[in-house]
């Protein structure tokens, strides 16, 4: 699998990243382990996780694989801090103490002394300079190699990047991880231009439109899908609209013409969009991962990319 640098940094990641949101929940431990090994065997390196994923179990699965099956240096581990789930409540705490406490917990669960990319999971109420000081401390202490942000809108990412570059002693923000797909192109308005201006890479999460662009919801909601799951249906529901289904049909039509699958079309479109360092996917089964890995062999023809652009909002002005 080809690799790319993240923004203007020296961090290199596989151009497809493996997300672990469902690990320990919808995806059982054995399937998660199988996917991790298969991903690395295929040349993938970027593993994206967070303390909030299955209350830390996703990180534990990765840590056990490192301990038993993998060479730590073969992985680029990206985790996050500042966001937790307690019952029905989603709590954002980006204070220095909360951030560093999260990082220390991640390192224990991951069974490693450092993460390659440490990200602020969401914009919080703590003073930005306090949050950023935690990022600086993590790198200086060796607990993290690079730092980034996640789910920051354009002005938030630009503010953080500017603050960090105001003094040479601070660690630059190298990435912003945001939702980006054919069903979620709003990042092109401010987030992607801000990333380009501040020399950050974009890590595009949910490159398959929360699974909808893979084509499984074209005629309904499968019983074994996220959309039918009590804990995850809220995540998929915004894209189960007439407009979204029309986009999914267009993706399926392009796939038929190219002789590949809808998931491979949707992934390729995001992966090769301007400023994207890696497209993150969250397959729930090894079979789904195998299908996505095959996308590395394909690039969309320019005319197909342009047609999908037009159907989903117009030309990408940064192409």
Short mmCIF file of C-alpha atoms in Angstrom, two decimals:
data_model
loop_
_atom_site.label_atom_id
_atom_site.label_comp_id
_atom_site.label_asym_id
_atom_site.label_seq_id
_atom_site.Cartn_x
_atom_site.Cartn_y
_atom_site.Cartn_z
CA UNK A 1 0.00 0.00 0.00
CA UNK A 2 1.28 3.45 -0.88
CA UNK A 3 2.18 5.89 1.88
CA UNK A 4 1.94 9.66 2.13
CA UNK A 5 3.33 12.33 4.38
CA UNK A 6 0.90 14.12 6.67
CA UNK A 7 0.90 17.76 5.65
CA UNK A 8 4.36 19.31 5.80
CA UNK A 9 5.50 16.99 8.59
CA UNK A 10 7.82 14.01 8.46
CA UNK A 11 5.03 11.64 9.54
CA UNK A 12 4.29 8.98 6.93
CA UNK A 13 1.03 7.02 6.91
CA UNK A 14 -0.66 4.54 4.62
CA UNK A 15 -3.12 6.27 2.33
CA UNK A 16 -5.89 4.13 3.82
CA UNK A 17 -6.19 4.04 7.58
CA UNK A 18 -7.91 1.41 9.72
CA UNK A 19 -10.47 2.82 12.16
CA UNK A 20 -11.38 0.95 15.32
CA UNK A 21 -14.64 2.57 16.45
CA UNK A 22 -16.53 -0.75 16.54
CA UNK A 23 -13.75 -2.90 18.02
CA UNK A 24 -14.88 -4.54 21.21
CA UNK A 25 -18.49 -3.70 20.35
CA UNK A 26 -19.95 -4.68 17.00
CA UNK A 27 -16.61 -6.19 16.02
CA UNK A 28 -15.45 -8.97 18.30
CA UNK A 29 -11.89 -9.37 19.50
CA UNK A 30 -10.97 -12.18 17.10
CA UNK A 31 -12.25 -10.38 14.00
CA UNK A 32 -10.49 -7.19 15.10
CA UNK A 33 -7.20 -9.07 15.51
CA UNK A 34 -7.63 -10.72 12.11
CA UNK A 35 -8.25 -7.38 10.44
CA UNK A 36 -5.28 -5.74 12.10
CA UNK A 37 -2.92 -8.49 10.97
CA UNK A 38 -4.37 -8.53 7.47
CA UNK A 39 -4.11 -4.74 7.19
CA UNK A 40 -0.44 -4.71 8.19
CA UNK A 41 0.30 -7.65 5.89
CA UNK A 42 -1.16 -5.61 3.01
CA UNK A 43 1.21 -2.74 3.78
CA UNK A 44 -1.17 -0.62 5.83
CA UNK A 45 0.27 1.29 8.76
CA UNK A 46 -2.17 3.90 10.13
CA UNK A 47 -4.36 2.61 12.96
CA UNK A 48 -6.82 5.14 14.35
CA UNK A 49 -8.30 4.67 17.79
CA UNK A 50 -9.39 6.54 20.93
CA UNK A 51 -10.01 5.94 24.65
CA UNK A 52 -13.71 6.49 23.98
CA UNK A 53 -13.94 3.52 21.61
CA UNK A 54 -15.60 0.73 23.62
CA UNK A 55 -14.35 2.42 26.80
CA UNK A 56 -10.73 1.67 25.93
CA UNK A 57 -11.22 -1.89 24.70
CA UNK A 58 -10.24 -0.97 21.13
CA UNK A 59 -6.88 0.25 22.41
CA UNK A 60 -6.46 -2.92 24.47
CA UNK A 61 -7.00 -5.06 21.38
CA UNK A 62 -4.28 -3.15 19.55
CA UNK A 63 -1.97 -3.41 22.56
CA UNK A 64 -2.42 -7.16 22.81
CA UNK A 65 -1.65 -7.54 19.10
CA UNK A 66 1.52 -5.52 19.50
CA UNK A 67 2.52 -7.67 22.46
CA UNK A 68 1.84 -11.00 20.73
CA UNK A 69 1.74 -10.62 16.96
CA UNK A 70 3.19 -7.41 15.54
CA UNK A 71 6.30 -5.29 15.42
CA UNK A 72 5.43 -1.94 17.00
CA UNK A 73 7.48 -0.14 14.35
CA UNK A 74 5.16 -1.45 11.62
CA UNK A 75 2.28 0.62 13.03
CA UNK A 76 1.50 4.30 13.00
CA UNK A 77 -0.80 4.56 15.99
CA UNK A 78 -3.08 7.58 16.16
CA UNK A 79 -5.17 8.04 19.27
CA UNK A 80 -7.02 10.92 20.87
CA UNK A 81 -7.82 12.61 24.17
CA UNK A 82 -10.34 14.98 25.68
CA UNK A 83 -13.53 13.05 24.95
CA UNK A 84 -15.25 10.33 26.97
CA UNK A 85 -18.60 8.56 26.96
CA UNK A 86 -20.25 7.93 30.31
CA UNK A 87 -23.57 6.17 29.87
CA UNK A 88 -25.74 8.38 27.66
CA UNK A 89 -23.47 11.41 28.17
CA UNK A 90 -20.67 12.54 25.87
CA UNK A 91 -18.19 14.60 27.85
CA UNK A 92 -15.57 16.89 26.33
CA UNK A 93 -12.75 17.89 28.68
CA UNK A 94 -9.66 19.31 27.00
CA UNK A 95 -7.99 20.58 30.15
CA UNK A 96 -4.31 19.75 30.57
CA UNK A 97 -4.97 17.27 33.36
CA UNK A 98 -7.71 15.44 31.46
CA UNK A 99 -5.70 15.31 28.24
CA UNK A 100 -2.58 13.89 29.87
CA UNK A 101 -4.62 11.46 31.98
CA UNK A 102 -6.19 10.14 28.79
CA UNK A 103 -2.79 9.78 27.14
CA UNK A 104 -1.31 7.89 30.07
CA UNK A 105 -4.27 5.51 29.98
CA UNK A 106 -3.89 5.02 26.24
CA UNK A 107 -0.23 4.12 26.57
CA UNK A 108 -1.04 1.51 29.20
CA UNK A 109 -3.76 -0.07 27.10
CA UNK A 110 -1.68 0.06 23.92
CA UNK A 111 1.35 -1.45 25.68
CA UNK A 112 3.69 1.10 24.18
CA UNK A 113 5.75 4.01 25.42
CA UNK A 114 4.57 6.41 22.71
CA UNK A 115 1.90 7.06 20.11
CA UNK A 116 2.80 8.33 16.67
CA UNK A 117 -0.03 10.88 16.43
CA UNK A 118 -1.89 12.28 19.43
CA UNK A 119 -5.04 14.27 18.64
CA UNK A 120 -7.42 16.54 20.51
CA UNK A 121 -10.65 14.60 19.98
CA UNK A 122 -12.94 17.66 19.92
CA UNK A 123 -12.94 21.41 20.54
CA UNK A 124 -13.51 22.00 24.25
CA UNK A 125 -14.17 24.77 26.77
CA UNK A 126 -10.69 24.72 28.30
CA UNK A 127 -8.42 27.59 27.20
CA UNK A 128 -6.78 26.68 23.91
CA UNK A 129 -3.33 27.52 25.26
CA UNK A 130 -3.84 24.99 28.06
CA UNK A 131 -4.88 22.26 25.66
CA UNK A 132 -1.97 23.02 23.36
CA UNK A 133 0.48 23.02 26.25
CA UNK A 134 -0.55 19.42 26.90
CA UNK A 135 0.28 18.62 23.27
CA UNK A 136 3.70 20.22 23.65
CA UNK A 137 4.38 18.32 26.86
CA UNK A 138 3.44 15.00 25.26
CA UNK A 139 5.98 15.44 22.47
CA UNK A 140 8.76 16.81 24.66
CA UNK A 141 8.34 13.94 27.11
CA UNK A 142 8.44 11.34 24.34
CA UNK A 143 4.88 10.13 24.84
CA UNK A 144 3.85 11.32 21.36
CA UNK A 145 5.77 11.89 18.15
CA UNK A 146 3.34 14.27 16.41
CA UNK A 147 0.15 16.08 17.39
CA UNK A 148 -3.06 16.94 15.62
CA UNK A 149 -6.71 17.81 16.11
CA UNK A 150 -9.95 16.04 15.34
CA UNK A 151 -13.40 17.32 14.43
CA UNK A 152 -12.22 20.95 14.44
CA UNK A 153 -14.03 23.28 12.04
CA UNK A 154 -12.01 25.66 9.89
CA UNK A 155 -11.58 28.55 12.31
CA UNK A 156 -10.81 26.21 15.20
CA UNK A 157 -8.07 24.34 13.36
CA UNK A 158 -6.63 27.61 12.00
CA UNK A 159 -6.60 29.13 15.49
CA UNK A 160 -4.83 26.11 16.98
CA UNK A 161 -2.30 25.96 14.14
CA UNK A 162 -1.56 29.68 14.41
CA UNK A 163 -1.11 29.49 18.18
CA UNK A 164 1.33 26.62 17.87
CA UNK A 165 3.39 28.33 15.17
CA UNK A 166 3.56 31.64 17.06
CA UNK A 167 6.63 30.34 18.91
CA UNK A 168 9.20 27.94 17.49
CA UNK A 169 9.30 25.99 20.76
CA UNK A 170 5.72 24.77 20.28
CA UNK A 171 4.82 21.62 18.41
CA UNK A 172 3.08 22.20 15.06
CA UNK A 173 -0.41 20.83 14.45
CA UNK A 174 0.18 18.38 11.60
CA UNK A 175 -3.34 17.10 10.94
CA UNK A 176 -7.06 17.57 11.31
CA UNK A 177 -9.22 14.45 11.35
CA UNK A 178 -12.71 15.24 10.08
CA UNK A 179 -15.63 13.49 8.48
CA UNK A 180 -15.30 13.64 4.72
CA UNK A 181 -17.06 11.60 2.04
CA UNK A 182 -19.33 11.96 -0.96
CA UNK A 183 -22.14 12.42 1.59
CA UNK A 184 -20.22 14.90 3.75
CA UNK A 185 -18.34 17.42 1.62
CA UNK A 186 -18.77 20.42 3.93
CA UNK A 187 -15.11 20.05 4.94
CA UNK A 188 -14.23 21.54 1.53
CA UNK A 189 -15.71 24.90 2.53
CA UNK A 190 -13.27 25.83 5.31
CA UNK A 191 -11.57 22.80 6.87
CA UNK A 192 -9.61 21.63 3.82
CA UNK A 193 -8.55 25.15 2.75
CA UNK A 194 -7.43 25.86 6.32
CA UNK A 195 -5.44 22.64 6.33
CA UNK A 196 -3.77 23.57 3.05
CA UNK A 197 -2.90 27.07 4.25
CA UNK A 198 -1.46 25.81 7.53
CA UNK A 199 0.30 22.85 5.90
CA UNK A 200 -1.74 20.20 7.69
CA UNK A 201 -2.87 16.86 6.35
CA UNK A 202 -6.51 15.82 6.43
CA UNK A 203 -7.40 12.43 7.88
CA UNK A 204 -10.84 11.71 6.44
CA UNK A 205 -12.98 9.62 8.77
CA UNK A 206 -16.02 7.68 7.60
CA UNK A 207 -14.86 7.74 4.00
CA UNK A 208 -17.78 5.43 3.10
CA UNK A 209 -20.44 7.84 4.36
CA UNK A 210 -20.95 5.89 7.61
CA UNK A 211 -21.31 2.74 5.52
CA UNK A 212 -24.17 4.01 3.37
CA UNK A 213 -22.02 4.38 0.24
CA UNK A 214 -21.08 0.70 0.33
CA UNK A 215 -24.57 0.05 -1.02
CA UNK A 216 -26.05 -2.03 1.80
CA UNK A 217 -28.85 0.46 2.53
CA UNK A 218 -30.09 0.93 -1.03
CA UNK A 219 -33.26 -1.11 -0.44
CA UNK A 220 -33.62 -0.89 3.32
CA UNK A 221 -31.72 -1.32 6.59
CA UNK A 222 -30.09 -4.76 6.96
CA UNK A 223 -30.63 -6.38 10.34
CA UNK A 224 -26.90 -6.86 10.94
CA UNK A 225 -25.95 -3.28 9.99
CA UNK A 226 -25.02 -0.29 12.13
CA UNK A 227 -28.28 1.31 11.13
CA UNK A 228 -30.20 -1.48 12.83
CA UNK A 229 -28.05 -1.44 15.97
CA UNK A 230 -29.57 0.27 19.01
CA UNK A 231 -26.25 1.88 19.96
CA UNK A 232 -25.18 3.01 16.48
CA UNK A 233 -28.40 3.71 14.57
CA UNK A 234 -28.09 7.42 15.46
CA UNK A 235 -24.77 7.45 13.62
CA UNK A 236 -26.19 6.17 10.33
CA UNK A 237 -29.67 7.71 10.39
CA UNK A 238 -28.70 11.19 9.04
CA UNK A 239 -27.64 9.53 5.78
CA UNK A 240 -30.70 7.38 5.27
CA UNK A 241 -32.46 10.08 3.27
CA UNK A 242 -33.77 10.25 -0.27
CA UNK A 243 -30.86 12.50 -1.28
CA UNK A 244 -28.28 10.17 0.25
CA UNK A 245 -29.81 7.15 -1.47
CA UNK A 246 -29.58 9.00 -4.80
CA UNK A 247 -25.85 9.52 -4.21
CA UNK A 248 -25.46 5.85 -3.27
CA UNK A 249 -27.18 4.89 -6.53
CA UNK A 250 -24.78 7.10 -8.51
CA UNK A 251 -21.81 5.49 -6.77
CA UNK A 252 -23.22 2.04 -7.54
CA UNK A 253 -23.68 2.98 -11.21
CA UNK A 254 -20.06 4.18 -11.41
CA UNK A 255 -18.93 0.94 -9.78
CA UNK A 256 -20.82 -1.14 -12.32
CA UNK A 257 -19.17 0.74 -15.15
CA UNK A 258 -15.69 0.32 -13.70
CA UNK A 259 -16.09 -3.28 -12.65
CA UNK A 260 -15.39 -2.58 -8.99
CA UNK A 261 -17.59 -2.26 -5.90
CA UNK A 262 -19.42 0.84 -4.61
CA UNK A 263 -17.27 0.81 -1.47
CA UNK A 264 -14.12 0.89 -3.58
CA UNK A 265 -15.44 3.83 -5.61
CA UNK A 266 -16.39 5.84 -2.52
CA UNK A 267 -13.06 5.12 -0.83
CA UNK A 268 -11.01 6.00 -3.91
CA UNK A 269 -12.81 9.34 -4.31
CA UNK A 270 -11.93 10.41 -0.76
CA UNK A 271 -8.44 8.91 -0.71
CA UNK A 272 -7.35 10.93 -3.74
CA UNK A 273 -9.07 14.21 -2.87
CA UNK A 274 -6.84 17.28 -2.36
CA UNK A 275 -5.05 17.54 1.00
CA UNK A 276 -6.18 14.10 2.20
CA UNK A 277 -3.27 12.22 3.74
CA UNK A 278 -5.29 9.12 4.55
CA UNK A 279 -8.87 7.93 4.17
CA UNK A 280 -10.08 6.17 7.31
CA UNK A 281 -12.43 3.22 7.08
CA UNK A 282 -14.08 1.15 9.80
CA UNK A 283 -14.88 -2.30 8.44
CA UNK A 284 -16.69 -4.53 10.91
CA UNK A 285 -15.62 -7.83 9.37
CA UNK A 286 -12.49 -9.25 7.70
CA UNK A 287 -14.46 -9.68 4.47
CA UNK A 288 -15.28 -5.98 4.39
CA UNK A 289 -11.63 -5.12 4.96
CA UNK A 290 -10.51 -7.39 2.12
CA UNK A 291 -12.84 -5.55 -0.25
CA UNK A 292 -11.47 -2.18 0.84
CA UNK A 293 -7.84 -3.24 0.59
CA UNK A 294 -8.44 -4.09 -3.06
CA UNK A 295 -9.21 -0.42 -3.70
CA UNK A 296 -5.49 0.28 -3.46
CA UNK A 297 -5.19 -1.17 -6.96
CA UNK A 298 -7.66 1.32 -8.45
CA UNK A 299 -7.80 5.02 -9.23
CA UNK A 300 -10.94 6.69 -10.52
CA UNK A 301 -10.86 8.13 -14.04
CA UNK A 302 -11.02 11.91 -14.03
CA UNK A 303 -14.41 11.92 -15.72
CA UNK A 304 -15.90 9.67 -13.00
CA UNK A 305 -14.44 11.86 -10.27
CA UNK A 306 -15.88 14.96 -11.93
CA UNK A 307 -19.29 13.33 -12.35
CA UNK A 308 -19.41 12.33 -8.68
CA UNK A 309 -18.34 15.85 -7.73
CA UNK A 310 -21.19 17.33 -9.74
CA UNK A 311 -23.78 14.95 -8.31
CA UNK A 312 -22.76 15.69 -4.73
CA UNK A 313 -22.41 19.47 -4.71
CA UNK A 314 -20.25 20.68 -7.54
CA UNK A 315 -16.55 20.78 -8.43
CA UNK A 316 -13.92 20.51 -5.73
CA UNK A 317 -12.27 23.90 -6.09
CA UNK A 318 -8.95 22.64 -4.78
CA UNK A 319 -8.47 19.95 -7.46
#
